Coordinates of C-alpha atoms in Angstrom, one line a residue:
M284 CA 8.9 0.5 -9.4
L285 CA 9.5 -3.2 -10.8
Q286 CA 12.4 -3.2 -8.6
L287 CA 11.0 -6.4 -6.4
L288 CA 10.7 -8.0 -9.9
Y289 CA 14.1 -7.1 -11.5
S290 CA 16.4 -7.7 -8.7
S291 CA 18.7 -11.1 -9.0
L292 CA 17.2 -11.7 -12.2
T293 CA 18.7 -12.0 -15.9
I294 CA 17.4 -9.4 -18.0
F295 CA 17.3 -8.5 -21.9
V296 CA 16.3 -5.4 -23.3
V297 CA 15.3 -5.6 -27.1
G298 CA 14.0 -2.3 -28.3
D299 CA 11.1 -0.7 -25.5
I300 CA 10.6 -4.7 -24.7
I301 CA 12.2 -6.1 -21.4
S302 CA 12.6 -9.7 -21.2
L303 CA 13.5 -12.0 -18.4
N304 CA 13.3 -15.5 -17.3
I305 CA 11.7 -16.5 -13.8
F306 CA 12.0 -20.3 -13.2
G307 CA 12.1 -21.1 -16.8
I308 CA 9.0 -19.0 -17.5
P309 CA 9.5 -16.2 -20.4
V310 CA 8.4 -12.9 -18.9
I311 CA 8.1 -10.0 -21.1
I312 CA 7.6 -6.5 -19.6
V313 CA 5.8 -3.8 -21.8
Y314 CA 6.6 -0.6 -20.7
T315 CA 5.9 2.2 -23.4
D316 CA 2.5 3.4 -24.4
E317 CA 2.6 2.6 -28.2
I318 CA 3.7 -1.3 -27.4
A319 CA 0.9 -1.5 -24.6
K320 CA -1.7 0.0 -27.2
E321 CA -0.7 -2.0 -30.0
L322 CA -0.4 -5.4 -27.9
F323 CA -3.3 -4.9 -25.4
E324 CA -6.0 -3.0 -27.6
K325 CA -5.2 -3.7 -31.1
R326 CA -4.3 -7.3 -30.5
G327 CA -6.5 -7.6 -27.5
A328 CA -7.8 -11.0 -28.0
L329 CA -4.5 -12.6 -28.0
Y330 CA -3.4 -10.9 -24.7
A331 CA -6.6 -11.1 -23.0
E332 CA -5.7 -14.3 -21.1
R333 CA -4.5 -14.3 -17.6
Y334 CA -1.5 -16.0 -16.8
P335 CA -2.1 -18.8 -13.9
A336 CA -2.2 -16.8 -10.5
Y337 CA -1.8 -19.9 -8.5
M338 CA -0.7 -18.4 -5.3
A339 CA -3.5 -16.0 -5.6
W340 CA -5.9 -18.9 -6.4
F341 CA -4.7 -21.1 -3.8
S342 CA -5.0 -18.3 -1.3
G343 CA -8.9 -18.1 -2.2
W344 CA -8.9 -15.4 -5.0
Q345 CA -10.2 -17.4 -7.7
F346 CA -13.4 -15.3 -7.6
N347 CA -11.7 -12.2 -8.7
I348 CA -12.7 -11.2 -12.0
A349 CA -9.3 -9.8 -12.5
L350 CA -7.7 -13.2 -12.3
I351 CA -10.4 -15.5 -14.1
Q352 CA -9.3 -16.7 -17.4
Y353 CA -10.4 -15.3 -20.8
G354 CA -13.3 -16.9 -22.1
E355 CA -17.5 -17.3 -21.6
W356 CA -17.1 -17.5 -17.8
W357 CA -15.1 -14.4 -17.7
R358 CA -17.5 -12.6 -19.9
R359 CA -20.5 -13.4 -17.9
H360 CA -18.9 -12.1 -15.0
I361 CA -18.2 -8.8 -16.8
R362 CA -21.5 -8.4 -18.3
S363 CA -23.0 -8.7 -14.4
F364 CA -20.5 -6.4 -13.2
H365 CA -21.3 -3.6 -15.8
Q366 CA -24.9 -3.6 -15.1
F367 CA -23.8 -2.0 -11.8
F368 CA -20.7 -0.3 -12.5
N369 CA -20.8 1.2 -16.1
S370 CA -20.5 5.1 -16.7
R371 CA -24.3 6.0 -16.3
V372 CA -25.1 3.7 -13.1
A373 CA -21.8 5.1 -11.4
L374 CA -23.0 8.4 -11.1
S375 CA -26.4 7.2 -9.5
Y376 CA -24.2 6.4 -6.0
E377 CA -23.3 9.9 -5.9
G378 CA -25.9 10.9 -3.0
L379 CA -24.5 8.1 -0.9
K380 CA -20.9 9.1 -1.3
I381 CA -21.9 12.7 -0.2
K382 CA -23.4 11.6 2.7
E383 CA -20.4 9.4 3.7
C384 CA -18.2 12.3 2.8
R385 CA -19.9 14.2 5.4
Q386 CA -19.3 11.9 8.0
L387 CA -15.3 11.5 7.0
L388 CA -14.9 15.4 7.3
Q389 CA -16.5 14.9 10.7
N390 CA -14.3 12.2 11.7
L391 CA -11.3 14.2 10.1
L392 CA -12.3 17.1 12.5
D393 CA -12.8 14.9 15.8
T394 CA -9.7 12.9 15.3
P395 CA -7.3 14.2 12.5
D396 CA -4.5 11.9 13.4
D397 CA -6.5 8.8 12.3
F398 CA -6.9 10.3 8.9
S399 CA -5.7 6.9 7.0
E400 CA -7.9 5.0 9.0
H401 CA -10.9 7.2 8.4
L402 CA -10.3 7.3 4.5
K403 CA -9.9 3.5 4.8
F404 CA -13.4 3.1 6.6
S405 CA -15.3 5.9 4.6
I406 CA -14.3 4.2 1.1
G407 CA -15.0 0.6 2.5
R408 CA -18.4 1.8 3.9
V409 CA -19.3 3.2 0.7
I410 CA -18.7 0.0 -1.5
M411 CA -20.2 -2.3 1.5
D412 CA -23.2 -0.2 1.0
V413 CA -23.6 -0.2 -2.6
V414 CA -22.6 -3.9 -2.9
Y415 CA -24.4 -5.4 0.1
A416 CA -26.4 -2.6 1.7
I417 CA -24.5 -3.7 5.1
D418 CA -23.9 -1.1 7.8
I419 CA -20.4 -1.7 9.1
K420 CA -19.4 -0.3 12.5
R421 CA -17.1 3.0 12.8
D422 CA -14.7 1.4 15.5
N423 CA -13.0 -2.1 15.0
D424 CA -15.6 -3.9 12.9
P425 CA -14.8 -7.5 12.9
F426 CA -15.8 -7.9 9.3
M427 CA -13.5 -4.9 8.2
N428 CA -10.7 -6.4 10.0
V429 CA -11.1 -9.5 8.2
V430 CA -11.1 -7.9 5.0
H431 CA -7.9 -5.9 5.6
T432 CA -6.0 -8.9 6.7
A433 CA -7.2 -10.3 3.2
L434 CA -6.3 -7.3 1.4
E435 CA -2.7 -7.4 3.1
G436 CA -2.1 -10.7 1.5
F437 CA -3.6 -10.2 -1.7
G438 CA -0.9 -7.7 -2.8
Y439 CA 1.9 -10.3 -2.4
T440 CA 0.2 -13.1 -3.9
L441 CA 0.4 -11.1 -7.3
I442 CA 4.4 -10.2 -7.3
P443 CA 5.7 -12.3 -10.2
G444 CA 8.8 -14.5 -9.2
L445 CA 8.2 -14.2 -5.4
W446 CA 6.6 -17.6 -5.1
L447 CA 7.8 -21.0 -6.2
V448 CA 4.5 -22.4 -6.4
D449 CA 3.6 -20.3 -9.1
A450 CA 6.0 -22.0 -11.3
F451 CA 5.4 -25.3 -9.9
P452 CA 2.1 -25.9 -8.7
V453 CA 2.3 -29.1 -7.7
F454 CA 4.0 -27.8 -4.5
K455 CA 0.7 -27.0 -3.4
Y456 CA 0.4 -30.8 -2.0
L457 CA 3.4 -30.9 0.1
P458 CA 2.6 -31.7 3.6
D459 CA 2.4 -28.9 5.7
W460 CA 5.0 -30.2 8.3
I461 CA 7.7 -30.1 5.8
P462 CA 9.9 -27.0 7.1
G463 CA 11.0 -23.8 4.7
I464 CA 7.8 -23.9 2.5
P465 CA 7.0 -20.0 2.9
F466 CA 3.9 -20.3 1.0
K467 CA 2.1 -22.8 3.3
Q468 CA 2.6 -20.3 6.2
F469 CA 1.5 -17.8 3.9
L470 CA -2.1 -19.6 3.1
Q471 CA -2.5 -20.5 7.0
K472 CA -2.5 -16.7 7.9
Y473 CA -4.2 -15.4 4.8
R474 CA -6.6 -17.8 3.3
Q475 CA -9.6 -18.1 5.6
A476 CA -9.7 -14.1 5.6
T477 CA -10.3 -14.1 2.0
V478 CA -12.7 -16.8 1.7
D479 CA -14.6 -15.1 4.2
T480 CA -14.5 -11.9 2.6
L481 CA -16.2 -13.3 -0.4
N482 CA -18.8 -15.5 1.7
V483 CA -19.8 -13.7 4.9
P484 CA -21.6 -10.4 3.5
F485 CA -22.9 -12.5 0.5
D486 CA -24.8 -15.1 2.7
I487 CA -26.0 -12.2 5.2
V488 CA -27.8 -10.5 2.2
K489 CA -29.1 -13.8 0.7
N490 CA -30.5 -15.0 4.2
R491 CA -32.4 -11.6 4.7
A492 CA -36.3 -12.1 4.4
N493 CA -36.4 -8.3 3.1
P494 CA -32.9 -7.1 2.1
D495 CA -32.4 -3.4 1.5
Y496 CA -31.5 -2.4 -2.3
S497 CA -28.1 -3.4 -3.1
L498 CA -26.4 -5.2 -6.0
V499 CA -26.4 -8.2 -4.4
S500 CA -30.1 -8.3 -3.6
T501 CA -31.2 -6.7 -6.8
A502 CA -29.2 -9.6 -8.9
L503 CA -30.6 -12.4 -6.7
E504 CA -34.2 -10.9 -7.2
R505 CA -33.6 -10.6 -10.9
L506 CA -32.4 -14.2 -10.8
S507 CA -35.5 -15.5 -8.8
R508 CA -37.5 -14.4 -11.6
L509 CA -36.0 -16.4 -14.5
E510 CA -37.3 -19.5 -15.5
E511 CA -34.1 -21.1 -16.9
P512 CA -31.0 -19.2 -15.6
L513 CA -27.8 -20.0 -16.7
P514 CA -25.8 -22.8 -14.3
N515 CA -23.9 -21.2 -11.6
E516 CA -25.4 -17.8 -11.7
E517 CA -25.7 -17.3 -8.2
L518 CA -21.7 -18.2 -8.0
V519 CA -21.4 -15.1 -10.8
I520 CA -23.1 -13.0 -8.5
K521 CA -21.1 -13.7 -5.3
N522 CA -18.0 -13.2 -7.3
V523 CA -19.1 -10.1 -8.9
A524 CA -19.7 -8.7 -5.4
G525 CA -16.7 -9.9 -3.8
T526 CA -14.6 -8.4 -6.9
A527 CA -16.2 -5.1 -6.6
Y528 CA -15.8 -4.7 -2.7
I529 CA -12.1 -6.0 -2.7
A530 CA -10.9 -3.9 -5.8
G531 CA -12.6 -0.7 -4.7
A532 CA -11.5 -0.8 -1.0
S533 CA -8.0 -1.2 -2.0
T534 CA -7.4 0.6 -5.2
T535 CA -9.6 3.6 -4.4
Y536 CA -8.1 4.1 -1.1
A537 CA -4.8 3.9 -2.2
A538 CA -5.4 6.6 -4.4
A539 CA -7.2 8.9 -1.9
L540 CA -4.0 8.4 0.4
H541 CA -1.9 9.5 -2.5
A542 CA -3.8 12.4 -3.0
V543 CA -3.7 13.6 0.7
T544 CA 0.2 12.9 0.4
A545 CA 0.3 15.4 -2.7
A546 CA -1.8 17.8 -1.2
V547 CA 0.7 18.0 1.9
L548 CA 3.9 17.9 -0.4
Y549 CA 2.5 20.6 -2.9
P550 CA 0.9 23.3 -0.6
E551 CA 1.1 25.8 -3.5
I552 CA -1.2 23.3 -5.5
Q553 CA -3.6 22.8 -2.6
K554 CA -4.0 26.7 -2.5
R555 CA -4.9 26.7 -6.3
I556 CA -7.3 23.8 -5.8
Q557 CA -9.1 25.7 -3.0
D558 CA -9.1 29.1 -4.6
E559 CA -11.1 27.4 -7.6
L560 CA -13.3 25.3 -5.4
D561 CA -14.3 28.5 -3.6
T562 CA -14.8 30.5 -6.7
V563 CA -17.0 27.6 -8.4
L564 CA -18.9 26.3 -5.3
G565 CA -19.4 29.5 -3.2
D566 CA -20.7 27.9 0.1
R567 CA -21.4 24.2 -0.6
L568 CA -19.6 21.0 -1.2
P569 CA -18.6 19.7 -4.7
T570 CA -21.1 17.3 -6.9
L571 CA -20.3 15.5 -9.8
T572 CA -22.2 18.1 -12.2
D573 CA -19.3 20.5 -11.0
R574 CA -16.5 18.6 -12.7
K575 CA -16.8 20.3 -15.8
D576 CA -16.1 23.7 -14.0
L577 CA -13.4 22.5 -12.0
R578 CA -10.4 22.4 -14.4
Y579 CA -7.9 22.5 -11.8
F580 CA -9.1 20.0 -9.6
N581 CA -10.0 17.8 -12.3
A582 CA -6.5 17.9 -13.3
F583 CA -5.1 17.1 -10.0
C584 CA -7.3 13.9 -9.8
W585 CA -5.8 12.7 -13.1
E586 CA -2.2 13.6 -12.1
I587 CA -3.0 11.6 -8.9
L588 CA -3.8 8.6 -11.1
R589 CA -0.8 9.2 -13.4
W590 CA 1.9 10.0 -10.9
R591 CA 0.7 7.0 -8.4
P592 CA -0.8 4.0 -10.2
S593 CA -2.4 1.7 -8.0
A594 CA -1.6 -1.5 -9.3
P595 CA 1.6 -0.6 -11.4
I596 CA 2.1 -3.8 -12.9
G597 CA -1.6 -5.1 -13.0
V598 CA -2.2 -8.6 -13.3
P599 CA 0.0 -10.5 -15.7
R600 CA -1.1 -11.8 -19.1
A601 CA -0.7 -14.9 -21.2
V602 CA -0.1 -14.6 -24.9
Q603 CA -2.4 -17.3 -26.4
E604 CA -0.4 -17.8 -29.6
H605 CA 3.0 -17.1 -30.9
D606 CA 3.5 -13.3 -31.7
V607 CA 6.1 -10.9 -33.2
Y608 CA 6.4 -7.4 -32.6
G609 CA 8.9 -5.6 -34.4
D610 CA 11.9 -7.6 -34.0
Y611 CA 10.9 -9.4 -30.9
F612 CA 9.2 -13.1 -30.7
I613 CA 6.6 -13.3 -27.9
P614 CA 6.4 -17.2 -27.4
K615 CA 2.9 -18.6 -26.9
G616 CA 2.1 -19.1 -23.2
G617 CA 4.7 -16.5 -22.1
M618 CA 3.9 -14.2 -19.3
V619 CA 3.2 -10.7 -20.3
I620 CA 3.1 -7.6 -18.0
G621 CA 2.0 -4.1 -18.8
D622 CA 3.8 -1.8 -16.8
S623 CA 1.5 1.2 -16.2
W624 CA 3.9 3.0 -13.9
H625 CA 6.3 3.7 -17.1
V626 CA 3.7 4.0 -19.4
L627 CA 2.2 6.6 -17.3
R628 CA 5.3 8.2 -17.6
D629 CA 5.3 8.4 -21.4
K630 CA 6.4 11.4 -23.3
K631 CA 2.9 12.2 -24.3
Y632 CA 2.5 13.4 -20.6
G633 CA 5.2 15.8 -21.2
P634 CA 8.8 16.3 -19.6
N635 CA 9.7 15.6 -15.7
P636 CA 7.3 12.8 -15.5
E637 CA 8.5 12.3 -11.7
D638 CA 7.0 15.8 -11.0
F639 CA 3.7 16.3 -9.7
N640 CA 2.0 18.7 -11.9
P641 CA -1.7 18.8 -12.8
E642 CA -1.0 21.5 -15.6
R643 CA 0.4 18.9 -18.0
F644 CA -3.1 18.1 -18.8
F645 CA -3.7 21.6 -19.9
K646 CA -1.5 21.1 -22.8
P647 CA -3.3 20.4 -26.0
G648 CA -3.3 16.5 -27.1
V649 CA -2.6 15.2 -23.6
P650 CA -5.3 12.7 -22.8
P651 CA -6.7 11.4 -19.3
P652 CA -4.3 8.7 -17.5
T653 CA -6.6 5.9 -18.5
E654 CA -3.6 3.4 -18.2
H655 CA -4.1 3.7 -14.4
F656 CA -6.8 1.4 -14.8
G657 CA -5.2 -0.9 -17.1
F658 CA -5.2 -1.8 -20.7
G659 CA -7.7 -3.1 -23.3
R660 CA -10.2 -6.0 -22.5
R661 CA -8.6 -6.3 -19.1
A662 CA -9.2 -2.7 -17.7
C663 CA -10.7 -2.2 -14.3
P664 CA -14.4 -2.4 -14.9
G665 CA -14.8 -0.3 -11.9
R666 CA -13.0 2.6 -13.1
F667 CA -16.0 5.2 -13.3
F668 CA -16.9 4.2 -9.9
A669 CA -13.6 4.8 -8.5
D670 CA -12.8 8.0 -10.6
N671 CA -15.9 9.5 -9.2
T672 CA -15.0 8.5 -5.7
I673 CA -11.6 10.2 -5.6
F674 CA -13.3 13.4 -7.3
L675 CA -15.7 13.6 -4.4
F676 CA -13.8 12.8 -1.3
M677 CA -10.8 14.8 -2.0
G678 CA -12.9 17.8 -3.4
C679 CA -14.9 17.8 0.0
I680 CA -11.8 17.4 1.8
L681 CA -9.9 20.1 0.4
K682 CA -13.0 22.6 0.4
V683 CA -13.2 22.1 4.1
F684 CA -9.6 21.6 5.6
N685 CA -6.2 23.0 4.9
I686 CA -3.9 20.0 5.1
K687 CA -0.6 20.6 6.2
P688 CA 2.6 18.6 7.8
K689 CA 2.6 17.9 11.4
K690 CA 5.1 19.8 13.6
D691 CA 7.3 18.2 16.2
E692 CA 7.8 19.6 19.9
N693 CA 10.0 22.2 19.0
G694 CA 7.6 23.7 16.2
N695 CA 9.5 22.1 13.2
E696 CA 7.4 20.4 10.5
I697 CA 7.9 16.5 10.2
P698 CA 9.0 15.7 6.6
V699 CA 6.7 13.9 4.6
S700 CA 8.0 11.4 1.9
S701 CA 7.1 11.2 -1.4
Q702 CA 8.3 7.4 -1.4
I703 CA 5.9 4.3 -1.7
I704 CA 6.1 0.8 0.0
E705 CA 6.7 -1.5 -3.0
S706 CA 4.0 -4.2 -3.7
A707 CA 1.5 -5.0 -6.3
L708 CA -0.8 -2.6 -4.5
P709 CA 1.9 0.3 -3.5
M710 CA 0.8 2.5 -0.8
P711 CA 2.6 5.7 0.6
E712 CA 5.1 5.6 3.2
P713 CA 3.3 6.4 6.7
F714 CA 3.3 10.1 7.4
E715 CA 1.7 12.6 9.7
C716 CA -0.3 15.6 8.7
T717 CA -3.0 18.1 10.1
F718 CA -6.4 18.7 8.9
E719 CA -7.4 22.5 9.9
L720 CA -10.5 23.9 9.3
R721 CA -10.3 26.8 6.8
S722 CA -12.9 29.0 8.2
P723 CA -15.9 28.8 10.6
L724 CA -17.8 28.5 7.3
A725 CA -16.1 25.4 6.8
K726 CA -17.6 23.7 9.8
E727 CA -21.0 24.5 8.8
L728 CA -20.4 22.8 5.5
I729 CA -19.8 19.7 7.8
V730 CA -22.8 19.6 9.9
N731 CA -25.3 21.1 7.1
R732 CA -27.0 18.1 5.8
D733 CA -29.7 19.8 3.3
D734 CA -28.0 18.9 0.3
D735 CA -27.4 15.2 1.0

């Protein structure tokens, strides 16, 4: 998974730690569960700092909470974020998600070949509604196009060693006319889209006379009632909103697409999920209260997160003081990467980690794959919202449709690859599949709105 990072570099392996050097910067890669927990959780304060992400910052991503340096500014953002996305509040968005699920099901029925775009749009629409209460268009919405351009660039800004400017930030000041400076062309292509993604929806809500309920409108209303607000509090609200939208629209979409891939690759697993859904739900769609009764489907959702982490190398950290782990010395200021791809293949999850097997979570002592969302103080604060979204969206899809490989003109199934496109935010390789109604009752579940 770290092939992009390891290629053409000198690598040293000390026990269960990989060390390499990128442009003179010591890089330590942690790829076992035991060491990740020791460093990022037990010694959390020492490893909570972010390594300077100059390319991402220059591209306009300094607002992203995941990239903000550890300290009071970061804590203010996290406190604000948790007000709207903690485990309790995340449950309150269920009705909105189920409503969008029904529209997604209708779109899959009407134009199944566009399933990837439908997933991307529906997940983005839910988050846009929660954060800004802005209704985006279904066909070629200009703002969504800007967001997707920004996200396309974001994944590349976080790959360690890819950009010389990360090691030599002074290169930012080189004039644009000098040839052979790829990061300059990159900034010209992506920076404005990133800036617009942060500012445009926030300004729309701020300038509305009577905005609908949303994260931004609620936070701004609370701010207006404070006699002595903290400095730059409006900027905190804007940053939290931008982070919530961007993070959810990218990683949750990736997880949903991996889930569809798994359903196609493993039809026997898909059938078992559907049998369980039929037994527990009868003639209705799932809700979050059903989760405790849908043991196999819940394990499927966990296995998606374990099998295909959305951000397998996360965001690099910087150790704040010299540290020692076993026989290994970790120098102050060194870049430390938590490799969740390999941690999620730890022996605690059982044998054959590359196999997709939901039943591994039935064994005593096997925990949920929380490492999918990162480690320690820097774990993804939107994990509860994302986890619930995957459960509801995939539960509704599998309740209504059989997902099968598409066939060519000769009636042969077109193979679906289990491989991924490597980047900081990996996606499945493009594939084709069909969405077939499971029964006449399935269509009624799409059009019946009584339980929205």
